């Protein structure tokens, strides 16, 4: 796959004042003094961060004043993948860093702003947050037994036919019999205590989205996440004390965990409990204006939905926004234009790509790097990202497999319940000792990047390979197309058909849309990528974090058992999955049996 384009338009260029004041500039000076290296620009800093791993991560720990309870013996004892051993012997605590600074942070600068769809909310100071954490900690404390066996038995017996049972205490309802109310649970006050743990101690289990199969239970470490989020949020996103950080996310998406990381660098975080589309798509923009958000994070589908709806958020006072972050799927050039023209011309557009696997971005933005329309500005510090050919050669300005050729602290320490086999097969089976992420990427000579979609969902038509991101960019240009999913049913046994599933706007008819789409795909992409069938559906199957289930559908149509590749719990709307699958199987037809 070779593709060389003209240099796209620069939509945003950091001013000399912005570069000088950026925290990453201060870090570069700090790292240069510590290492004795000349680090005049982002390119040199990235090179240093990915070739001198011990020097770079030691500088991150020192710059952000990591609070060691016991100092580590060294930075990286074993530089292999999988199995890298970071900061051996060191002990620390994640919550201690998130709750630091309560004596110096004024109450006028809240740690957390809570806003709910019903109009309620609150500002929580850091001191109050510490008190609440201490009370919750006391409620959880070595000798209190909770007998739940009988409850579990009752639930199992009662589950057949159960349509749902939800109790939300914030609505003011009474606590059900047999349950403990939150007020009683935290009635015993106590100062929060920070227990030091090893750097590699498990912090949490995050489940992958399920876009390529059953979700993976990913265990990440206390120290790895702490270091990575300090670097990513503090340096790449340029956030710190006085800034307000918002990323719209559910608790089922890693971006919620990432947002909480804003506390690690002293920023105020905004939590929103509600729908981004109620009462309309201006809800989040009004929220950003009301709370004077510095960094507004969302998803590419949300941005494109705002564009299709013809919104103009610039009618609000959004002058507090320095950066708009977008992730979840590639942000098309049209999305860049819409932000620039209808949100603010002086706003940095930070398109990011990474994953739950590492709970961060591998490629993204920096306050000292320009924004080129339709591109991701740079590779992240500490992430030695390359594009590999099938034979493992590094490519420049050609599309290849996104790989990481050096360990990162936030890589999984293990998968829950795995003996190491699934972890190895997920990332290291294709290129031994090298992390294969599963995306197509093109790295330009400028250092910017373009994500072309999942590599295992590539559309290979007569030898002409194309990422699904480029395909969706063209298909969803039509205002009548609300959503789409494309599947290439080709297998190792032979070529198959190209199926395009379409969610159409109210009043739109396939008989009108199909000929225009065929003409558009033929001219913008290639004649070989014109679908054999276009199928109207009510909804496209997506994961809880909004990603399209291209690979599971492809595998099911190739004969895989549904339960072996799709978890219903990982779907945003499992009720519509059977209907979609029926339409997909009908589209394949008897000529191409599953």
Coordinates of N, CA and C in Angstrom, one line a residue, residues 25-26 40 131 151 159 163 181 185 198 234 258 303 377 412 479 483 492 498 532 562:
X25 N 7.8 22.5 26.8 CA 9.0 23.3 26.6 C 9.9 23.3 27.8
X26 N 9.2 23.5 29.0 CA 9.9 23.5 30.2 C 10.5 22.1 30.5
X40 N 16.1 20.9 20.8 CA 15.5 22.2 20.4 C 14.1 22.1 19.9
X131 N -11.5 14.2 51.8 CA -12.3 13.7 52.9 C -13.3 12.6 52.4
X151 N -27.8 -13.5 48.3 CA -28.2 -12.5 47.3 C -27.9 -13.0 45.9
X159 N -33.3 -14.4 37.5 CA -32.9 -13.7 36.2 C -33.7 -14.1 35.0
X163 N -36.2 -8.1 32.7 CA -35.9 -7.1 31.7 C -35.0 -6.0 32.2
X181 N -27.2 2.0 52.5 CA -27.2 3.3 51.8 C -25.8 3.9 51.8
X185 N -22.7 4.1 54.6 CA -21.5 3.5 54.2 C -20.3 4.4 54.6
X198 N 4.2 -1.8 44.9 CA 5.2 -1.8 43.8 C 4.7 -1.1 42.6
X234 N 0.0 16.1 31.0 CA 0.8 17.2 31.4 C 1.6 17.8 30.3
X258 N -8.8 8.0 31.7 CA -7.8 9.0 31.3 C -8.2 10.4 31.8
X303 N -18.2 14.9 16.5 CA -17.9 16.0 15.7 C -18.5 16.0 14.4
X377 N -1.0 15.0 14.5 CA 0.2 15.9 14.4 C 1.6 15.2 14.7
X412 N 0.1 -3.6 29.2 CA -0.5 -4.5 30.2 C 0.6 -5.3 31.0
X479 N -25.3 13.6 3.1 CA -26.1 13.9 4.3 C -27.1 12.9 4.6
X483 N -25.0 6.6 9.3 CA -24.0 5.7 9.8 C -23.8 4.7 8.7
X492 N -9.3 -16.4 3.2 CA -8.1 -17.1 2.6 C -8.5 -18.1 1.5
X498 N -18.3 -7.3 -1.4 CA -18.1 -6.1 -0.5 C -19.5 -5.7 -0.1
X532 N -20.9 -4.7 -3.7 CA -21.8 -5.5 -4.5 C -23.2 -5.4 -4.0
X562 N -21.2 -17.0 16.9 CA -21.4 -15.6 17.4 C -20.7 -15.4 18.8

